[in-house]
XYZ file of C-alpha atoms in Angstrom:
530
model
C -19.022 -5.670 19.273
C -16.236 -5.156 16.725
C -16.323 -3.549 13.297
C -13.065 -5.106 12.026
C -13.480 -3.858 8.460
C -9.927 -2.567 7.982
C -8.231 -5.508 9.668
C -9.384 -9.088 10.062
C -8.676 -9.302 13.789
C -8.508 -5.774 15.188
C -9.886 -2.258 15.011
C -8.128 0.801 13.623
C -5.530 2.379 15.850
C -2.691 4.862 15.425
C -0.350 2.598 13.520
C 3.073 3.409 12.098
C 2.943 5.544 8.969
C 5.552 5.931 6.260
C 8.503 7.785 7.757
C 8.202 10.798 5.433
C 4.486 11.013 4.664
C 4.649 14.772 4.105
C 7.144 14.428 1.239
C 5.060 11.642 -0.283
C 1.959 13.833 -0.107
C 3.660 16.727 -1.892
C 5.672 14.773 -4.447
C 2.818 12.493 -5.554
C 0.138 15.238 -5.771
C -2.018 13.496 -3.183
C -4.031 16.551 -2.128
C -6.178 16.470 -5.256
C -6.794 12.753 -4.686
C -7.841 13.280 -1.061
C -10.247 16.057 -2.059
C -11.752 13.896 -4.790
C -12.145 11.001 -2.357
C -14.036 13.255 0.037
C -16.212 14.865 -2.636
C -19.764 13.592 -2.730
C -20.959 12.346 -6.103
C -23.788 14.622 -7.263
C -26.274 12.952 -9.599
C -28.000 16.203 -10.529
C -26.963 19.679 -11.614
C -28.696 21.538 -8.799
C -26.483 24.182 -7.154
C -25.198 23.721 -3.646
C -26.947 25.756 -0.932
C -25.265 29.024 0.025
C -22.316 28.227 2.241
C -22.694 24.515 1.490
C -19.907 22.142 0.589
C -19.848 18.952 -1.404
C -16.816 17.689 0.519
C -17.230 15.219 3.385
C -14.340 16.189 5.625
C -14.650 13.013 7.661
C -13.804 11.001 4.536
C -11.112 13.535 3.600
C -9.343 13.208 6.962
C -9.720 9.425 7.185
C -8.188 8.910 3.737
C -5.232 11.085 4.730
C -4.599 8.851 7.726
C -5.209 5.354 6.361
C -3.442 5.703 3.030
C -0.129 6.393 4.779
C -0.300 3.222 6.896
C 0.889 0.296 4.740
C -0.472 -3.189 5.208
C 2.110 -5.869 5.915
C 0.793 -9.057 4.317
C -0.943 -10.189 1.152
C -3.823 -11.521 3.255
C -4.452 -8.079 4.787
C -4.473 -6.481 1.329
C -6.874 -9.051 -0.130
C -9.136 -8.671 2.922
C -9.697 -4.978 2.154
C -9.923 -5.546 -1.591
C -12.762 -8.033 -1.088
C -14.730 -5.613 1.093
C -14.222 -2.770 -1.376
C -15.429 -5.045 -4.186
C -18.597 -5.723 -2.161
C -19.250 -1.978 -1.940
C -18.452 -1.438 -5.619
C -21.093 -4.048 -6.484
C -23.570 -2.741 -3.873
C -22.878 0.980 -3.380
C -26.252 1.477 -1.662
C -25.117 -0.846 1.112
C -22.112 1.371 1.796
C -24.115 4.595 1.527
C -26.757 3.353 3.998
C -24.199 1.980 6.435
C -22.140 5.156 6.329
C -25.185 7.398 6.799
C -26.185 5.307 9.801
C -22.674 5.437 11.274
C -22.561 9.215 10.798
C -25.947 9.656 12.492
C -24.736 7.526 15.402
C -21.527 9.560 15.637
C -23.556 12.753 15.793
C -25.663 11.354 18.652
C -22.494 10.306 20.473
C -21.079 13.829 20.157
C -24.325 15.359 21.423
C -24.415 12.971 24.364
C -20.815 13.652 25.351
C -21.302 17.415 25.058
C -24.435 17.219 27.196
C -22.698 15.143 29.851
C -19.719 17.487 29.845
C -21.942 20.544 30.316
C -23.813 18.919 33.172
C -20.546 17.938 34.818
C -19.224 21.483 34.419
C -22.308 22.791 36.194
C -21.482 20.595 39.169
C -24.120 17.945 38.582
C -21.928 15.017 37.610
C -22.864 12.779 40.553
C -24.821 9.645 39.677
C -27.766 10.833 41.720
C -28.416 13.686 39.312
C -31.729 13.213 37.575
C -30.634 15.227 34.535
C -27.664 12.997 33.863
C -29.774 9.893 34.254
C -32.321 11.210 31.787
C -29.491 11.900 29.299
C -28.130 8.390 29.762
C -31.543 6.863 29.255
C -32.179 8.926 26.109
C -28.775 7.988 24.722
C -29.421 4.330 25.442
C -32.640 4.635 23.459
C -30.763 6.240 20.550
C -28.211 3.429 20.524
C -31.020 0.885 20.456
C -32.587 2.686 17.493
C -29.251 2.679 15.662
C -28.859 -1.047 16.218
C -32.346 -1.585 14.817
C -31.465 0.490 11.756
C -28.283 -1.519 11.283
C -30.315 -4.701 11.326
C -32.699 -3.232 8.732
C -29.772 -2.334 6.456
C -27.887 -5.627 6.739
C -30.692 -8.205 6.673
C -31.923 -7.667 3.077
C -28.364 -7.355 1.709
C -26.782 -10.513 3.115
C -27.426 -12.468 -0.066
C -25.347 -9.921 -2.009
C -22.337 -9.936 0.331
C -19.366 -12.018 -0.775
C -16.347 -10.754 1.187
C -15.103 -12.552 4.263
C -14.948 -9.276 6.149
C -18.565 -8.249 5.586
C -19.883 -11.763 6.181
C -18.028 -11.929 9.496
C -19.360 -8.458 10.337
C -22.943 -9.658 9.804
C -22.367 -12.778 11.906
C -20.955 -10.770 14.801
C -23.896 -8.389 14.688
C -26.485 -11.179 14.624
C -24.758 -12.960 17.490
C -24.574 -9.914 19.748
C -27.844 -8.205 18.855
C -30.299 -11.058 18.740
C -34.078 -10.468 18.560
C -34.297 -11.391 22.242
C -31.688 -8.773 23.169
C -33.587 -6.153 21.169
C -36.912 -7.050 22.835
C -35.406 -7.067 26.324
C -33.682 -3.731 25.789
C -36.857 -2.083 24.557
C -38.869 -3.503 27.467
C -36.394 -2.215 30.026
C -36.390 1.251 28.466
C -40.169 1.354 28.377
C -40.285 0.392 32.033
C -37.788 3.118 32.884
C -39.785 5.763 31.060
C -41.054 6.971 34.439
C -37.947 9.198 34.567
C -39.333 11.350 31.772
C -43.039 10.587 31.468
C -44.131 9.386 34.898
C -44.438 5.882 36.233
C -44.335 3.680 39.273
C -41.425 2.080 41.091
C -41.921 -0.421 43.910
C -39.142 -0.930 46.455
C -38.814 -3.229 49.445
C -36.422 -2.299 52.256
C -35.476 -3.305 55.755
C -35.050 -0.966 58.684
C -31.583 -0.855 60.133
C -30.029 0.988 63.083
C -31.491 4.432 63.540
C -34.497 3.387 61.457
C -32.414 3.778 58.285
C -33.346 1.882 55.162
C -31.155 -1.099 54.329
C -31.260 -4.003 51.863
C -33.269 -2.017 49.323
C -34.653 -4.287 46.606
C -36.409 -3.205 43.410
C -39.655 -5.096 43.271
C -41.197 -3.578 40.150
C -40.773 -0.756 37.649
C -43.517 0.088 35.222
C -44.701 2.988 33.138
C -47.523 5.025 34.683
C -50.685 4.741 32.593
C -53.108 7.504 33.533
C -55.977 6.095 31.460
C -55.721 2.658 33.125
C -55.641 4.355 36.529
C -58.850 6.236 35.767
C -60.563 3.028 34.682
C -59.460 1.290 37.890
C -60.642 4.175 40.050
C -64.013 4.326 38.293
C -64.502 0.595 38.651
C -63.739 0.740 42.365
C -66.602 3.187 43.036
C -67.829 4.660 46.319
C -65.482 5.675 49.088
C -62.762 3.240 47.915
C -62.797 4.861 44.492
C -62.483 8.327 45.994
C -59.556 7.178 48.115
C -57.831 5.685 45.031
C -58.372 8.881 43.048
C -56.974 11.026 45.838
C -53.914 8.926 46.473
C -52.883 7.533 43.097
C -54.619 9.444 40.321
C -54.412 13.059 41.484
C -50.866 12.568 42.784
C -51.746 13.483 46.353
C -48.615 14.632 48.139
C -48.130 12.381 51.149
C -44.683 13.680 52.065
C -44.773 17.420 52.602
C -41.513 17.868 54.437
C -38.634 18.906 52.149
C -35.984 16.604 53.727
C -38.238 13.596 53.163
C -38.998 14.670 49.584
C -35.286 15.166 48.924
C -34.481 11.731 50.345
C -37.188 10.124 48.215
C -35.924 11.772 45.049
C -32.370 10.836 45.884
C -33.462 7.247 46.452
C -35.290 7.171 43.119
C -32.275 8.562 41.262
C -29.909 6.188 43.026
C -32.061 3.213 42.034
C -32.170 4.286 38.381
C -28.424 4.948 38.434
C -27.870 1.419 39.652
C -30.092 0.089 36.871
C -28.293 2.107 34.225
C -25.019 0.783 35.600
C -25.983 -2.578 34.132
C -26.051 -0.900 30.712
C -22.757 0.969 31.041
C -20.880 -1.773 29.254
C -23.504 -1.813 26.488
C -23.252 1.968 26.077
C -19.446 1.924 26.162
C -19.217 -0.979 23.713
C -21.700 0.411 21.190
C -20.226 3.915 21.395
C -16.792 2.597 20.433
C -18.348 0.321 17.813
C -20.094 3.175 15.995
C -17.007 5.387 16.283
C -14.908 2.707 14.621
C -17.615 1.946 12.070
C -17.807 5.596 11.012
C -14.026 5.799 10.599
C -13.598 2.515 8.754
C -16.551 3.004 6.420
C -15.245 6.493 5.572
C -12.135 4.849 4.102
C -14.188 2.602 1.839
C -16.499 5.495 0.965
C -13.462 7.512 -0.133
C -12.256 4.579 -2.206
C -15.684 4.178 -3.807
C -15.901 7.922 -4.540
C -12.534 7.763 -6.306
C -13.551 4.642 -8.207
C -16.791 6.193 -9.449
C -15.103 9.468 -10.374
C -12.346 7.716 -12.331
C -14.827 5.451 -14.089
C -16.807 8.520 -15.166
C -13.632 9.727 -16.937
C -13.171 6.343 -18.609
C -10.252 5.291 -16.389
C -9.898 1.538 -15.900
C -8.889 0.007 -12.569
C -7.758 -3.340 -11.209
C -7.078 -4.973 -7.882
C -3.287 -5.447 -7.707
C -1.561 -8.728 -6.853
C 1.216 -9.286 -4.313
C 4.433 -10.812 -5.699
C 8.047 -11.123 -4.597
C 9.613 -7.832 -3.570
C 12.208 -8.006 -6.385
C 9.441 -7.991 -9.019
C 7.262 -5.193 -10.336
C 5.059 -5.631 -13.413
C 2.138 -3.627 -14.758
C 0.073 -3.082 -17.890
C -1.806 0.074 -18.874
C -0.821 2.112 -15.800
C -1.964 5.764 -15.772
C -1.231 8.559 -13.335
C -4.282 9.026 -11.108
C -3.841 12.662 -10.064
C -3.390 13.734 -13.707
C -6.532 11.825 -14.694
C -8.515 13.618 -11.992
C -7.046 17.027 -12.832
C -7.555 16.803 -16.602
C -10.697 14.631 -16.489
C -9.228 12.672 -19.375
C -7.498 9.333 -19.848
C -3.729 9.978 -19.700
C -1.287 7.987 -21.809
C -0.731 4.624 -20.157
C 2.531 2.745 -19.722
C 3.601 -0.847 -19.124
C 6.733 -2.349 -17.642
C 8.103 -5.784 -16.799
C 10.553 -5.386 -13.950
C 10.760 -9.068 -13.001
C 13.842 -9.574 -10.831
C 14.813 -5.920 -11.382
C 15.285 -3.574 -8.468
C 16.874 -0.616 -10.258
C 14.820 1.320 -12.851
C 16.495 4.245 -14.640
C 14.335 6.509 -16.825
C 15.875 9.017 -19.241
C 14.793 10.668 -22.475
C 13.209 13.777 -23.910
C 12.326 16.755 -21.765
C 8.584 16.977 -21.047
C 8.239 13.436 -22.298
C 6.210 12.186 -19.317
C 9.045 10.761 -17.193
C 8.033 12.412 -13.900
C 4.393 11.522 -14.551
C 5.439 7.916 -15.127
C 7.353 7.868 -11.832
C 4.400 9.361 -9.933
C 2.057 6.794 -11.457
C 4.165 3.996 -9.940
C 4.390 5.749 -6.565
C 0.616 6.302 -6.408
C -0.098 2.734 -7.524
C 2.191 1.328 -4.834
C 0.652 3.569 -2.191
C -2.905 2.530 -3.104
C -1.910 -1.102 -3.472
C -0.401 -1.214 0.018
C -3.505 0.183 1.724
C -5.852 -2.280 0.029
C -7.305 -0.087 -2.716
C -7.490 -0.462 -6.492
C -4.856 0.726 -8.973
C -5.466 2.691 -12.190
C -4.046 0.001 -14.477
C -5.115 -3.038 -16.458
C -2.909 -5.144 -14.169
C -0.388 -4.448 -11.436
C 1.909 -6.821 -9.519
C 4.482 -5.825 -6.936
C 5.967 -6.687 -3.581
C 5.090 -4.986 -0.289
C 7.384 -2.263 1.055
C 7.346 -1.145 4.674
C 8.533 2.312 3.642
C 8.274 4.440 0.517
C 10.582 7.429 0.153
C 10.356 10.187 -2.455
C 13.191 12.545 -3.370
C 11.898 15.053 -5.920
C 13.599 18.317 -6.793
C 12.099 21.261 -4.944
C 11.858 24.830 -6.076
C 14.048 27.205 -4.139
C 12.107 29.299 -1.657
C 12.756 31.918 0.987
C 12.574 29.343 3.793
C 15.745 27.588 2.617
C 18.754 28.380 4.776
C 21.281 26.965 2.299
C 21.719 26.200 -1.400
C 19.495 23.762 -3.290
C 22.178 21.090 -3.591
C 22.854 21.274 0.125
C 19.124 20.944 0.796
C 18.919 17.948 -1.558
C 21.840 16.217 0.133
C 20.372 16.735 3.603
C 17.109 15.106 2.519
C 18.981 12.261 0.858
C 21.076 11.717 3.977
C 17.914 11.431 6.081
C 16.429 8.921 3.640
C 19.554 6.760 3.487
C 19.745 6.621 7.281
C 16.270 5.040 7.330
C 16.442 2.782 4.261
C 15.985 -0.944 4.751
C 15.638 -3.863 2.350
C 11.869 -3.474 2.437
C 11.972 0.149 1.213
C 11.134 1.712 -2.157
C 12.886 4.906 -3.206
C 11.584 7.216 -5.961
C 14.173 9.712 -7.247
C 12.966 12.448 -9.596
C 15.739 14.524 -11.196
C 17.787 14.332 -8.007
C 21.185 16.118 -7.945
C 20.295 18.187 -11.006
C 20.988 21.384 -9.038
C 24.729 21.089 -9.655
C 26.871 20.454 -12.713
C 26.361 17.386 -14.897
C 29.743 15.984 -13.869
C 29.322 16.497 -10.125
C 25.705 15.360 -10.128
C 26.578 12.183 -12.045
C 29.313 11.287 -9.558
C 26.946 11.751 -6.590
C 24.156 9.763 -8.265
C 26.518 6.925 -9.231
C 27.943 6.524 -5.719
C 24.496 6.487 -4.102
C 22.683 4.289 -6.641
C 25.493 1.737 -6.841
C 25.463 1.322 -3.067
C 21.671 0.964 -3.034
C 21.787 -1.509 -5.922
C 24.306 -3.665 -4.098
C 22.024 -3.564 -1.045
C 19.112 -4.814 -3.214
C 16.954 -1.800 -2.399
C 14.214 -0.946 -4.889
C 15.140 2.331 -6.647
C 13.202 4.006 -9.476
C 15.003 7.043 -10.864
C 14.131 9.698 -13.430
C 17.266 11.583 -14.402
C 18.786 14.048 -16.845
C 22.276 13.088 -15.660
C 23.131 11.325 -18.910
C 26.706 10.489 -17.959
C 25.409 8.719 -14.879
C 22.752 6.818 -16.856
C 25.290 5.736 -19.458
C 27.705 4.553 -16.779
C 24.961 2.467 -15.139
C 24.099 0.936 -18.511
C 27.709 0.100 -19.318
C 28.114 -1.473 -15.877
C 25.738 -4.157 -17.169
C 23.772 -4.489 -13.931
C 21.866 -7.768 -14.120
C 18.982 -6.467 -12.027
C 18.480 -3.076 -13.695
C 16.107 -1.937 -16.424
C 16.552 1.210 -18.548
C 13.616 3.115 -20.009
C 13.497 6.195 -22.182
C 10.711 8.681 -22.950
C 9.872 8.216 -26.623
C 10.345 11.061 -29.092
C 9.346 10.712 -32.741
C 11.473 11.827 -35.685
C 9.394 15.011 -35.873
C 10.116 15.828 -32.249
C 6.676 14.894 -30.905
C 6.441 13.318 -27.423
C 4.326 10.185 -27.171
C 4.687 9.995 -23.352
C 5.526 6.303 -23.735
C 8.428 4.790 -21.773
C 10.366 2.325 -23.935
C 13.014 -0.119 -22.785
C 16.209 1.016 -24.511
C 19.753 2.208 -24.010
C 19.956 5.711 -22.494
C 20.377 8.442 -25.093
C 23.010 11.109 -24.625
C 20.558 13.973 -25.111
C 17.297 15.181 -23.548
C 16.350 17.102 -26.702
C 16.105 20.387 -24.856
C 16.608 22.269 -28.143
C 13.224 20.946 -29.314
C 11.517 22.871 -26.574
C 13.656 25.943 -27.111
C 12.887 26.068 -30.841
C 9.180 25.484 -30.172
C 9.094 28.377 -27.704
C 10.903 30.663 -30.165
C 8.442 29.738 -32.931
C 5.471 30.499 -30.669
C 6.870 33.972 -29.979
């Protein structure tokens, strides 16, 4: 049985991530987003128990993996969006499914640990009664989980609209029919003799040396002591006494240890053969619940983020795939800032139709870096099938996203900051392709204005001519002015707005680059505060 909730035709595997996921994580402030995705929504004000945590680390780790694996087609993106919309409309469905998948995962871990311990103690052969009992108990647990899954899905099918969840329900109903459930329960009840006593009838032929051959299971049934007493009482007289001695009081017929050992070995071997028929069932359902737990954790993280953002008044939308040369959005806000401040940040809009170079200049502390991060986060969420914190968002799909943000100098650096910047840029350029997006935040600002502008011009012109999507925030005003005067047909220039009184509105306006970043504003403000 397949989960297939992340992809329409396959399960999750270790797929290719963005080439520099670690830089993306740092530059786009993703840690706070991952923690929020893994944080359970508490609907009361009761304190957590001592040593308790409100973070589900399964969700935390799954989000860190899936978000860095971009989808490749519009159909794959819409497939996940539809499923997430189902869970947004019916959060209880997701909560119940995830709780079930987590319970199943816990049973799987217990079973594997138990089997490993038994194997370590030298009892891993199939004739071991302990291992067979563990297998039988685990089979019973899997059956119970399948029953619970049926109880969760059946009443909710009228509320499911996504192709993915509808197909999931159909696969489940096809593979776990009522007849399969009845048969499985009957078999397990009959095999209860391993733990609670019972009766097994075998027929065998005698081969050379009077050895048993052609052993056939004739019947397996649970031992019912009460029925045996009734039968013995009804028999009466000497026949009743004989029945009680042989079958009710468990009279030991075989007293010789070798014979007893052989009988026990035969019993275990028979049960092992029976359980062999269920190995595929156990293997299949174990992998199914493992995948289900992982895939539902991704949607649970998405739903947690959605609910948290909505509680702050942040609007969201499901983005739309367009041509790669286009990027358009309305009311886009920076997600990590919204989570950190618990307020609605200033939103921005942009129409970058047929534009693949975006240059942002303007006032210091005017929101330029925040604006750039908002686009990077939106693209990242868009390409893994999640919502975007905007009124609308349209963009193409990029196989790789690269970020090149200035880094503070630290003791681990073996060379100057400019040298470190250039090494990172060289690594990025070596891996850039037409289906890449590059976010540059104040790159090459660690050298002089003149030198930095020359470096930025040479790199950005080459990338522009290669039609590679570049979004750049810069204080290199000579570079920005040169780009503007070059009259690039596929470039757009934005500037962080500053009012006549020096106030920052954090709005990015389409305009010619200004030849100042208004650093004196900040200096004078700091002097006044002192």
